[in-house]
XYZ file of C-alpha atoms in Angstrom:
604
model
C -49.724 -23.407 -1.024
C -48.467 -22.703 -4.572
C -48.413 -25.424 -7.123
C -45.531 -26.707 -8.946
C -47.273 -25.796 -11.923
C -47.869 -21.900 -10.746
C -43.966 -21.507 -9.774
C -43.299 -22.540 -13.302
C -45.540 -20.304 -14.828
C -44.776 -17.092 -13.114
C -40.857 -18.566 -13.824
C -41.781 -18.809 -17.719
C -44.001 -15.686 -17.356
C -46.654 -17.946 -19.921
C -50.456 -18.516 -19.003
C -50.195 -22.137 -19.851
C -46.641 -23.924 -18.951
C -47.388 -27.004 -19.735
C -47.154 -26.884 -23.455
C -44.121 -24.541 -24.238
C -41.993 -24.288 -27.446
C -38.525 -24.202 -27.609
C -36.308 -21.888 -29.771
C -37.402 -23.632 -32.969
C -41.104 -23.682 -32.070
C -41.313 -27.382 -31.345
C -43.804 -27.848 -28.004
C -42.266 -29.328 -25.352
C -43.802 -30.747 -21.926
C -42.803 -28.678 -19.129
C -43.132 -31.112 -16.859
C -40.271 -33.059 -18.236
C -37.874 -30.490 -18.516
C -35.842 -28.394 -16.090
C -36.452 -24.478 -15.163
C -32.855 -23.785 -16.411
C -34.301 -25.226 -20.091
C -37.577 -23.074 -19.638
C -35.382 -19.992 -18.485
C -33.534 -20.619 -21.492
C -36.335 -21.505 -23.940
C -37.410 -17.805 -23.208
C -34.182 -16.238 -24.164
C -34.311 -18.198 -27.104
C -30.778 -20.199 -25.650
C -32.511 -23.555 -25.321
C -29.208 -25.041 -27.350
C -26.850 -23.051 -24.500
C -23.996 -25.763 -24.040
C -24.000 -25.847 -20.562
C -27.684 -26.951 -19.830
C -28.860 -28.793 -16.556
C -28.804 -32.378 -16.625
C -31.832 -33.002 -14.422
C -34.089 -33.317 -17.716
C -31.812 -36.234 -18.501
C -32.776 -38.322 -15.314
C -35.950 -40.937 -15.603
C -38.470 -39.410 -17.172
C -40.839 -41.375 -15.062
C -40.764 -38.414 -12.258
C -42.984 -36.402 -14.469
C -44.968 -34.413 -11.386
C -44.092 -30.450 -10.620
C -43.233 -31.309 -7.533
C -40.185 -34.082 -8.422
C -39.135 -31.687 -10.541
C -38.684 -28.859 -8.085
C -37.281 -31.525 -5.743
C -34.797 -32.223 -8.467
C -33.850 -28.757 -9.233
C -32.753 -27.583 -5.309
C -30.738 -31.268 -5.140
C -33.142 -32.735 -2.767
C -33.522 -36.100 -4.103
C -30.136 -37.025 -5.832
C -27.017 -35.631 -6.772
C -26.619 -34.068 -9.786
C -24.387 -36.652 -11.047
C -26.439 -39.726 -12.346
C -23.113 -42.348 -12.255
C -23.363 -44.404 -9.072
C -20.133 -45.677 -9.752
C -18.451 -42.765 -8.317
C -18.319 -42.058 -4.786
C -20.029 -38.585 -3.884
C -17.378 -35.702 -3.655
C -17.529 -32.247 -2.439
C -16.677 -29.632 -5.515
C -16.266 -26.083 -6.047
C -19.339 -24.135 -7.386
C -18.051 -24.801 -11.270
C -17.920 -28.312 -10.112
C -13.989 -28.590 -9.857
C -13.617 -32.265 -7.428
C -11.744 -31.351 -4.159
C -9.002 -33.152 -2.736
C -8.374 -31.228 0.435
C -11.084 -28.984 1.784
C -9.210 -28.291 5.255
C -5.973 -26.449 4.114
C -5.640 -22.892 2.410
C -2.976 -23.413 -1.311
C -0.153 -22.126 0.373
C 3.695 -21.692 0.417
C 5.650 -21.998 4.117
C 1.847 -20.724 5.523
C 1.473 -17.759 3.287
C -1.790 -18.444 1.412
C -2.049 -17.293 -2.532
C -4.524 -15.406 -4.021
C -4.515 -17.930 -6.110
C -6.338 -19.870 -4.348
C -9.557 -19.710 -5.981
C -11.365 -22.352 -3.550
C -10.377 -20.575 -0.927
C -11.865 -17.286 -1.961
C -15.092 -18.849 -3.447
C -15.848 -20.236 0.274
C -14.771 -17.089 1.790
C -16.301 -14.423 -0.592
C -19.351 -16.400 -0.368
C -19.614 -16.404 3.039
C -18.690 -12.762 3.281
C -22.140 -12.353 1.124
C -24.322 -14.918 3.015
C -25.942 -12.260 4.918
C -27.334 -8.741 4.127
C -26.518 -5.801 5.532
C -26.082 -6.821 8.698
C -22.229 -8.236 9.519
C -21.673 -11.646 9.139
C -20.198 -12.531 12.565
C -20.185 -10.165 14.871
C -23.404 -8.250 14.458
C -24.256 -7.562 17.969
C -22.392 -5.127 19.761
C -22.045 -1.790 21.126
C -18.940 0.637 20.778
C -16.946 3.758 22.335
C -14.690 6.462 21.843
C -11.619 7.257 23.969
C -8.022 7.337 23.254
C -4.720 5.032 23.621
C -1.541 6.851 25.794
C 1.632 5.049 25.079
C 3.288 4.327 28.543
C 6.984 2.737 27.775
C 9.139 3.541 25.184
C 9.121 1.280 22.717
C 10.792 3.300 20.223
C 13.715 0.619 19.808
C 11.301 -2.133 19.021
C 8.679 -0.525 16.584
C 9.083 2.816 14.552
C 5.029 3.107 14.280
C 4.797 6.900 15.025
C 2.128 6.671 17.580
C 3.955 4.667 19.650
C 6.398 6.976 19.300
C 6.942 8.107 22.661
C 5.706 8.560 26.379
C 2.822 10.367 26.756
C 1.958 10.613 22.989
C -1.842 9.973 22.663
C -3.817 8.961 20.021
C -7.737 8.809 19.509
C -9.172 5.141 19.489
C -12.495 3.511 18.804
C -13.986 0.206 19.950
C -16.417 -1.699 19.028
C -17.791 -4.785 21.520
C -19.510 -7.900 20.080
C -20.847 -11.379 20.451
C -19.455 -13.414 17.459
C -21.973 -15.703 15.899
C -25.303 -14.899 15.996
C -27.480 -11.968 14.807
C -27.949 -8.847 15.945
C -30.794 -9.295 18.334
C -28.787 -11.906 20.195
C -28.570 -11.722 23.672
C -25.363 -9.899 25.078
C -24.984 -12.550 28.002
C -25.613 -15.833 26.188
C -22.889 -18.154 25.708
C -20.315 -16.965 22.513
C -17.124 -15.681 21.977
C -16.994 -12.022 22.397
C -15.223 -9.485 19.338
C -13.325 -6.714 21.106
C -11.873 -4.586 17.741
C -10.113 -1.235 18.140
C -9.547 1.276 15.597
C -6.433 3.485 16.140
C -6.685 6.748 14.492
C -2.975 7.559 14.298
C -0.777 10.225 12.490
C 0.167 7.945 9.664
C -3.535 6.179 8.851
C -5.656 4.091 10.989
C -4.738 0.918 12.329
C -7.186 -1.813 13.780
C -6.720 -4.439 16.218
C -8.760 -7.298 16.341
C -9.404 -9.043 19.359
C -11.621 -12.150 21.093
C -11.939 -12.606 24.711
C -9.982 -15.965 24.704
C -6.369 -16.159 23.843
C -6.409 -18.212 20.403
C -8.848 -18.999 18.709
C -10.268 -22.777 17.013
C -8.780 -23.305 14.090
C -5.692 -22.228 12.204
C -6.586 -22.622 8.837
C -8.320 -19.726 7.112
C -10.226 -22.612 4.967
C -11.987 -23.585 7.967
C -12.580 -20.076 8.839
C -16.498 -20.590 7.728
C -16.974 -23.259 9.703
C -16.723 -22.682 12.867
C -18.680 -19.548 12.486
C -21.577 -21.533 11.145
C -21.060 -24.431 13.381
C -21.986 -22.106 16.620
C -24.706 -20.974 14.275
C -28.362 -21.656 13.940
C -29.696 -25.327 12.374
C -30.204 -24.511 8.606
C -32.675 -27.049 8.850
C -34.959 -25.430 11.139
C -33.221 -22.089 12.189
C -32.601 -23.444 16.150
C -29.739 -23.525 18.234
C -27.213 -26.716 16.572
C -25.593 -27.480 19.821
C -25.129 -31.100 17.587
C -23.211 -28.852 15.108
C -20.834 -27.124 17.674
C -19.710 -30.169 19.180
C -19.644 -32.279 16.118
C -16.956 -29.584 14.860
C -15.265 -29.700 17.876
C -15.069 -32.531 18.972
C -13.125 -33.117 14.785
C -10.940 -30.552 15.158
C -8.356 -31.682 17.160
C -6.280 -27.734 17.541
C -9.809 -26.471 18.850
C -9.348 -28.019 22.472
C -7.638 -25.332 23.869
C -10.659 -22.994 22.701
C -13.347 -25.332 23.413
C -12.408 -25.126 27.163
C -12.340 -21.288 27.004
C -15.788 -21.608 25.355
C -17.305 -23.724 27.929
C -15.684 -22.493 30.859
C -17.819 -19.247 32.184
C -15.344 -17.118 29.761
C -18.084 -18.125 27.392
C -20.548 -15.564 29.539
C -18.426 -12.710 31.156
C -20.290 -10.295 32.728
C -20.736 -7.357 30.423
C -18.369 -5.803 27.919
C -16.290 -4.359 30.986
C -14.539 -7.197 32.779
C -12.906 -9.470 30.278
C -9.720 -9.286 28.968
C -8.792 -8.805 24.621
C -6.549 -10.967 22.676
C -5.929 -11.103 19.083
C -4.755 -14.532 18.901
C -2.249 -13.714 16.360
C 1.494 -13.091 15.991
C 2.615 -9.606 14.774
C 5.922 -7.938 13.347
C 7.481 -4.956 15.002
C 9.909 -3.494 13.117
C 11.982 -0.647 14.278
C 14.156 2.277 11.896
C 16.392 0.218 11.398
C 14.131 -2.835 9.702
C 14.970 -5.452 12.646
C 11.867 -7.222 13.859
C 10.785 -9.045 16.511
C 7.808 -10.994 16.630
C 4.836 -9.952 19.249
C 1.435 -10.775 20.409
C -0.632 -8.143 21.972
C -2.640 -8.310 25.377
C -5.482 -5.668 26.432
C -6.203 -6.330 30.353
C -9.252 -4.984 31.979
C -8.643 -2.604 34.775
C -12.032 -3.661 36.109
C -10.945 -7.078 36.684
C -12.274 -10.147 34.990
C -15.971 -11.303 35.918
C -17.930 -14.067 34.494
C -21.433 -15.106 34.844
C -22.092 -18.923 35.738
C -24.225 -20.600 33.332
C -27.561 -20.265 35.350
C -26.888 -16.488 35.946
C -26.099 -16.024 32.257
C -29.347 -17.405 30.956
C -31.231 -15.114 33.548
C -29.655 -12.425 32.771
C -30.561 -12.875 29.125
C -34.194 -12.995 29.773
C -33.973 -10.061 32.290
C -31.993 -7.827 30.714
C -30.819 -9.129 27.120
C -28.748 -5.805 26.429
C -26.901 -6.091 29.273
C -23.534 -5.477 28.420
C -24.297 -2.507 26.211
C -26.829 -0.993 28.856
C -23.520 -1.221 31.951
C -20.640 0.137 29.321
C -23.356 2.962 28.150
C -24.776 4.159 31.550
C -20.650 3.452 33.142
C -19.220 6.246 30.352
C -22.639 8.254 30.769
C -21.812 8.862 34.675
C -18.534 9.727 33.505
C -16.198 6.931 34.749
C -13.962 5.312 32.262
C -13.473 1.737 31.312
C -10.026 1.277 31.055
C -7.124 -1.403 29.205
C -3.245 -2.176 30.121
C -1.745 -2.928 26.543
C 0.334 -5.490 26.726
C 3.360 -7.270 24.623
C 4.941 -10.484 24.407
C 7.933 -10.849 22.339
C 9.740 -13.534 20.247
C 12.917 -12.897 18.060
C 13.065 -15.001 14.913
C 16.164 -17.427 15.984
C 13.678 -17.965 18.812
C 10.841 -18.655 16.769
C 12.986 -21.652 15.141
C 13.615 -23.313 18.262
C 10.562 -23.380 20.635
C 10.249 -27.323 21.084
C 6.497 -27.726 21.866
C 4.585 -25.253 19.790
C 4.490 -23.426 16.488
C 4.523 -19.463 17.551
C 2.618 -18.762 14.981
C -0.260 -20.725 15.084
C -3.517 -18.920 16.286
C -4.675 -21.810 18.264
C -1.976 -21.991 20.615
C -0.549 -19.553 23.464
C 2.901 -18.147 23.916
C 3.773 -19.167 27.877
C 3.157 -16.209 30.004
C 6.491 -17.906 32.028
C 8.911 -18.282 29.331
C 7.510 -14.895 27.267
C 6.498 -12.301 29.774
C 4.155 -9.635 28.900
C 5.594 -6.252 28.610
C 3.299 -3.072 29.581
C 3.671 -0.235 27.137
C 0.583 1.677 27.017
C -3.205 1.819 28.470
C -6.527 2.065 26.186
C -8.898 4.469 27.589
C -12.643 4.785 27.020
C -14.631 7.799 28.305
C -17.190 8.641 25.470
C -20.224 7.059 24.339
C -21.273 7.339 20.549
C -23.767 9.927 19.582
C -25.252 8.157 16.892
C -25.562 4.380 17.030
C -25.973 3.698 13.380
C -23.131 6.507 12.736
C -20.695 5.475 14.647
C -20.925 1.988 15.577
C -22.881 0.249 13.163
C -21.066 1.592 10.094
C -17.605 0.990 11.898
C -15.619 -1.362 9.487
C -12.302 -3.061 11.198
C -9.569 -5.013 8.782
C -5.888 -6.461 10.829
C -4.963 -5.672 7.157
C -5.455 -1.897 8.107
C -1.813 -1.585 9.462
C 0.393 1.061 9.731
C 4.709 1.675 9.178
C 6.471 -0.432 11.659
C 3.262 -3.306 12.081
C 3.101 -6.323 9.824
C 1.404 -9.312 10.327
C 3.563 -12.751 11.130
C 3.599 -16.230 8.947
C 0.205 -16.726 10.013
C -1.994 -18.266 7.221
C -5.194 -16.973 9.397
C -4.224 -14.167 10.211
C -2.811 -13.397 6.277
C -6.124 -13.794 4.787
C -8.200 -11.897 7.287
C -6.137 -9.077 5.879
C -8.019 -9.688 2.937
C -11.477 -10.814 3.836
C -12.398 -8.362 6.843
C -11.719 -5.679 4.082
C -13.840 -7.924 1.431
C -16.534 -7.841 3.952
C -16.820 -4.630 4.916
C -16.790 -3.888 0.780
C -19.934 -6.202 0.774
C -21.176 -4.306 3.298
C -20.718 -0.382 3.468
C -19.424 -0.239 -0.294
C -15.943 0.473 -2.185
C -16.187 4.211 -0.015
C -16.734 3.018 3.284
C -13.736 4.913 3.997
C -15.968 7.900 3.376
C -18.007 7.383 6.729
C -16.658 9.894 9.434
C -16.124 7.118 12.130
C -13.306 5.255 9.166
C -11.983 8.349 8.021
C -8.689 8.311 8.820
C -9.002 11.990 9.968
C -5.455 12.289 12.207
C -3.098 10.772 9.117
C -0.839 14.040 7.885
C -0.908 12.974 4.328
C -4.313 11.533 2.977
C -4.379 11.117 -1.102
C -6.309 7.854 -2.001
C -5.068 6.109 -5.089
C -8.609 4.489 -5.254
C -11.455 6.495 -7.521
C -15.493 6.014 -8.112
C -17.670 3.663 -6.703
C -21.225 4.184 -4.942
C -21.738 7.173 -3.050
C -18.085 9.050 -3.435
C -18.891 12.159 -2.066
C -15.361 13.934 -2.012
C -13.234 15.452 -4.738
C -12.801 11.597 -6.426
C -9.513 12.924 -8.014
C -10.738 16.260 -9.028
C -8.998 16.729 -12.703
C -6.088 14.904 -11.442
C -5.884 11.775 -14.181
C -6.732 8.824 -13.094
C -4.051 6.370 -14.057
C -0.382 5.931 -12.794
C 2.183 6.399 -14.192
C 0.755 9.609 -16.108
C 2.301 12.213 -17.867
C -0.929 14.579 -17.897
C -0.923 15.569 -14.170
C 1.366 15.875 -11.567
C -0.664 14.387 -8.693
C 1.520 13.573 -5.525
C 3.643 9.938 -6.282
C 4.691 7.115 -4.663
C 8.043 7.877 -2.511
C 10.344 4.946 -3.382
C 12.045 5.946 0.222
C 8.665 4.307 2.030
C 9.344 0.998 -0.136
C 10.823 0.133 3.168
C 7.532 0.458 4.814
C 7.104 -3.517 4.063
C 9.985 -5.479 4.911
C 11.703 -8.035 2.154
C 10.357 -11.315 3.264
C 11.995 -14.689 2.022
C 9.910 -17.488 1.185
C 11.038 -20.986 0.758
C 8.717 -23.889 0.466
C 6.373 -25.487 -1.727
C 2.602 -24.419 -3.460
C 0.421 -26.852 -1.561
C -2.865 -27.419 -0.260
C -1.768 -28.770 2.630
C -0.837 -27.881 6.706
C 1.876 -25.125 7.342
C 1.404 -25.884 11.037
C 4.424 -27.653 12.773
C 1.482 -29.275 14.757
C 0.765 -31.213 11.888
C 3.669 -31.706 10.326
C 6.594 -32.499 13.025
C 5.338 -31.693 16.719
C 4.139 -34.687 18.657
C 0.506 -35.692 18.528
C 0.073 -34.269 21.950
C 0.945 -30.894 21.485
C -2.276 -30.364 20.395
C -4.032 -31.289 23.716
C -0.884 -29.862 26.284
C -1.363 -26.342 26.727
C -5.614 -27.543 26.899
C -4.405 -29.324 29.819
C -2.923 -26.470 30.984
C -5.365 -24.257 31.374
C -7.858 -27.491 32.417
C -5.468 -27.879 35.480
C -3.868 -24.705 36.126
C -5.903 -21.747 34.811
C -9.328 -22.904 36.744
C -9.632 -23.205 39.748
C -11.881 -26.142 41.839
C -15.053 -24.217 40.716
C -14.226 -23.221 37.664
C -13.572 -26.564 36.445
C -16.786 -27.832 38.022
C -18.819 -25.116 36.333
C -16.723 -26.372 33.076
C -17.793 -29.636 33.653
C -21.602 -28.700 34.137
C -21.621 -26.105 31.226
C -20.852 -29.147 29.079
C -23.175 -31.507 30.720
C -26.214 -29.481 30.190
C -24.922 -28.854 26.697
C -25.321 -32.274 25.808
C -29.013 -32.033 26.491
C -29.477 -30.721 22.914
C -26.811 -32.811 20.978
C -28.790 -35.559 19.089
C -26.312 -37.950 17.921
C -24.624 -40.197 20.800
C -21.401 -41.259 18.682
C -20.768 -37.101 18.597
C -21.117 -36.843 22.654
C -18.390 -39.974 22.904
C -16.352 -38.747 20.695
C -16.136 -34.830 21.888
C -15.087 -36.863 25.646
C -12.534 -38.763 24.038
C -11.228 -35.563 22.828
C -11.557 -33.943 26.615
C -9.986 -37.413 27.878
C -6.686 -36.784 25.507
C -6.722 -33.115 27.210
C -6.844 -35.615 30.983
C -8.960 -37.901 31.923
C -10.853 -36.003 35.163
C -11.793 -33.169 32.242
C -14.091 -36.503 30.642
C -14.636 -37.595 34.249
C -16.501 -34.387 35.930
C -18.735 -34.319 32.894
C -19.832 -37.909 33.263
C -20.478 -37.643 36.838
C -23.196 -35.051 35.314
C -24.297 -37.159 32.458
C -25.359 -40.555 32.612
C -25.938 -41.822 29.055
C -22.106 -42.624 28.397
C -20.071 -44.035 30.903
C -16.667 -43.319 31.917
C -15.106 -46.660 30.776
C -17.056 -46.672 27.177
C -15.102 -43.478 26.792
C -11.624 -44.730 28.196
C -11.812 -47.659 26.354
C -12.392 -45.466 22.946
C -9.474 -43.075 23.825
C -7.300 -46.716 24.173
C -8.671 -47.384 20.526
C -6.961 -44.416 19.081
C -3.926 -43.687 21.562
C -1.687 -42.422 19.354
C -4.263 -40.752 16.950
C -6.722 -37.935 16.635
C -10.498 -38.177 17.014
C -9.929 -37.916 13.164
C -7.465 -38.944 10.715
C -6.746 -35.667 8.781
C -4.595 -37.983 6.285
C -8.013 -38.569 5.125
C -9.993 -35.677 4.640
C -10.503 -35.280 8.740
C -12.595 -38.498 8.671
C -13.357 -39.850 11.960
C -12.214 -42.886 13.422
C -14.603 -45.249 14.366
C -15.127 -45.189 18.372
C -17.451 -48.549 18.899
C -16.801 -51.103 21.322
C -16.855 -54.106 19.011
């Protein structure tokens, strides 16, 4: 194993590190000083005014290896006062108040909002290459048929009228893992389609569960990386998963689709796609109403229990993409019924019990029916894997006339950050690649120039700034202003909730529609499978105080929901956790007052 002493020296790129000099020749002991001083002493910045304060801590720790320890943070904070209280910061070291809530106005999030876009950017980077969620998957070709007229409600010209059809891809995916994870292991699954319609593409973004965990695109990060692998030692952090759960109070509703065998459905085929969110359509004559999309499997829904799951990822790990491949290859079909609700805005200002446009909560199938108005058909696998499936990039901010996202703070910054991904990823041309050219649009002129790898025209001699007086390059037509609707906005800048679940709806309302589905959307079985999934779960969860209080949060959804899983787990019993859910009646597992800091669950 490599010295201290030999890091430093291939660092300073001297033969003897111990005895450097520093700009003005004096020797210095390299021992006491940190590798931001000797990085600097070579560039001949040793008096730089930002320098590291480690070489200002006791100068006692005088080994290679303390200092190392020092430099990655292991041993102490940076900060030497231990009269203030350790507090998270932003990478320039900017003290944060809030760390749970997007700067926002009425739910709209800012740009800015530079804390917000240093966690997301830099989570957008964390990997390489390969996509940051959503990296294994398969995809196919086929095309969309619109089956109602819906011309009243949305002017979008491919849904123009009956019959019209337009070319689709889709791409299937688990969520959180990498891309040799297996296709039938427990995860959300990614269902995004790609709409290649007369006036520019348009993707849809979907998940196999109707909402999804959290409604704040702050938190966005975290509860990717909390179904994630242990940083620590690169294992599965079931500890992590429920410890984020089980603090997030609007998760529940999710957490039960996650557990529930939704978590494994049998193959790409037999599961149904939702894109949690709440879209605009507007019509010719700019009224709206607000919608949320449903894409039903013909096929029929099909989920593997638990045991048959983790057989079926030893047997056959590429399950799912080995049944949708050979299914198209014998040329059947795998087909979708697209699917509306529908909410007008006085509507949306009434609904009692939940916000409409909050990403972790359903619209009632009983109070907003869905409305059939076209089917999704696939009958083509991709010729070229890396081509066409692996160079796919999907954005919900790639929209087209008629189609506008809803007051959704999620669902407004995945506009940006799917497209700040896929930037990451592919490049600034990515729109270059065949399968995201948006080959059926009857007008294509990109404003945007340059960048790696631009292979077309790139503006020929056409100038390249607007307004010009040079060229006469086709403009902007002030008659498609109208392609964006005038929004009002009234409200305050603030890093705080824009969810009516957290600002007037009772406590509760968080755990109803949970209870819901607990009671009413599984069956006898289902539930006891739910129950088990859990159970077994808790195998691998280390700390006891996060197993007690993920039940208390099941308990608040009803009590046999913390019940079934103690009849399967014996380390907790059913009155430890009723008497904790008694402690905090009217409360949260957390108080988010207070920087989502858990309440204290003990018996004493």
């Amino acid at each position: 194993m490599e010295g201290g002493s030999s890091i430093m020296k291939r660092i300073a790129g001297r033969d003897h590190p111990q005895i450097l000099t520093d700009a003005q020749g004096t020797s210095m002991n390299a021992d006491k000083r940190s590798l931001t001083t000797i990085i600097d002493a070579q560039s001949g910045q040793l008096d730089h005014p930002v320098k590291s304060n480690i070489n200002q801590e006791n100068e006692k720790q005088t080994t290679s290896t303390s200092l190392l320890d020092k430099v990655s943070s292991v041993l102490s904070p940076l900060t030497s006062n231990n009269d203030v209280s350790p507090t998270l910061t932003s990478v320039n070291g900017y003290r944060l108040g809030d760390v749970s809530h997007c700067l926002n106005i009425s739910g709209y999030p800012v740009v800015s909002d530079g804390i917000l876009f240093e966690k997301q950017q830099t989570f957008n980077r964390s990997k390489i290459v390969e996509r940051a969620v959503h990296a294994c998957g398969s995809g196919a070709f086929g095309y969309f048929e619109v089956t109602r007229d819906v011309s009243s409600l949305c002017k979008a010209d491919f849904l123009s009228k009956i019959g019209k059809i337009t070319p689709v891809m889709v791409r299937f995916s688990t969520t959180t893992y990498g891309r040799e994870f297996p296709d039938s292991a427990r995860n959300p699954r990614g269902i995004a389609m790609k709409f290649y319609t007369d006036e520019g593409n348009y993707d849809i973004l979907s998940v196999n569960f109707p909402v999804f965990f959290v409604r704040d695109p702050t938190q966005g990060p975290d509860v990717i990386r909390s179904q994630q692998r242990n940083p620590n030692n690169f294992r599965a952090n079931c500890s992590a998963t429920f410890d984020f759960m089980s603090l997030v109070p609007e998760s529940m509703l999710a957490n039960t689709w996650f557990w529930s065998d939704h978590g494994t459905p049998v193959g790409w085929r037999h599961m149904d796609a939702y894109p949690c969110h709440t879209f605009k359509w507007i019509n010719s004559q700019n009224q709206y109403v607000y919608i949320r999309y449903k894409f039903s499997c013909l096929a029929g829904i099909k989920n593997f229990s638990d045991a048959e799951a983790t057989r079926m990822c030893g047997e056959d790990p590429d399950y799912a993409k080995r049944d949708l491949w050979q299914h198209l290859d014998n040329g059947d079909t795998c087909e979708f019924t697209c699917q509306i609700q529908m909410m007008n805005e006085s509507e949306s200002k009434k609904v009692p019990d939940f916000d409409p446009f909050d990403a972790t909560k359903i619209w009632p199938e009983d109070r907003y029916p869905f409305m059939e108005f076209g089917r999704l058909v696939l009958d083509r696998n991709p010729e070229n894997y890396h081509r066409d499936v692996e160079q796919v990039a999907f954005s919900p901010g790639s929209l087209v006339p008629g189609i506008e996202p809803g007051p959704d703070a999620l669902l407004l910054f995945r506009c940006f950050l799917y497209r700040d991904a896929q930037l990451y990823r592919l490049g600034v041309n990515f729109h270059q690649i065949p399968v995201n050219c948006p080959f059926m649009t009857r007008q294509y002129h990109p404003l945007v120039r340059d960048g790696r790898i631009r292979c077309d025209a790139n503006g020929g001699v056409e100038s390249n700034i607007y307004p010009n007086s040079f060229t006469q390059p086709p403009r902007a037509r002030p008659d498609l202003t109208c392609n964006e609707i005038p929004q009002p906005l009234q409200g305050y800048l603030a890093r705080k909730s824009h969810s009516r679940h957290e600002n007037e709806l009772p406590i509760d309302t968080e755990y109803a529609q949970a209870r819901q589905f607990y009671l009413n959307g599984l069956n006898s079985d289902e539930r006891a499978h739910l129950h088990y999934n859990i159970a077994r779960a808790f195998r691998s969860v280390t700390r006891l105080d996060i197993k007690l209080r993920f039940l208390v949060a099941c308990y608040k959804v009803h009590p046999e929901y913390a019940h079934g899983i103690l009849k399967l787990y014996d380390e907790i019993t059913f009155d430890q956790v009723e008497q904790a859910a008694r402690k905090i009646q009217d409360k949260h597992t957390v108080d988010r007052t207070n920087c989502y800091e858990p309440y204290d669950l003990n018996q004493s």
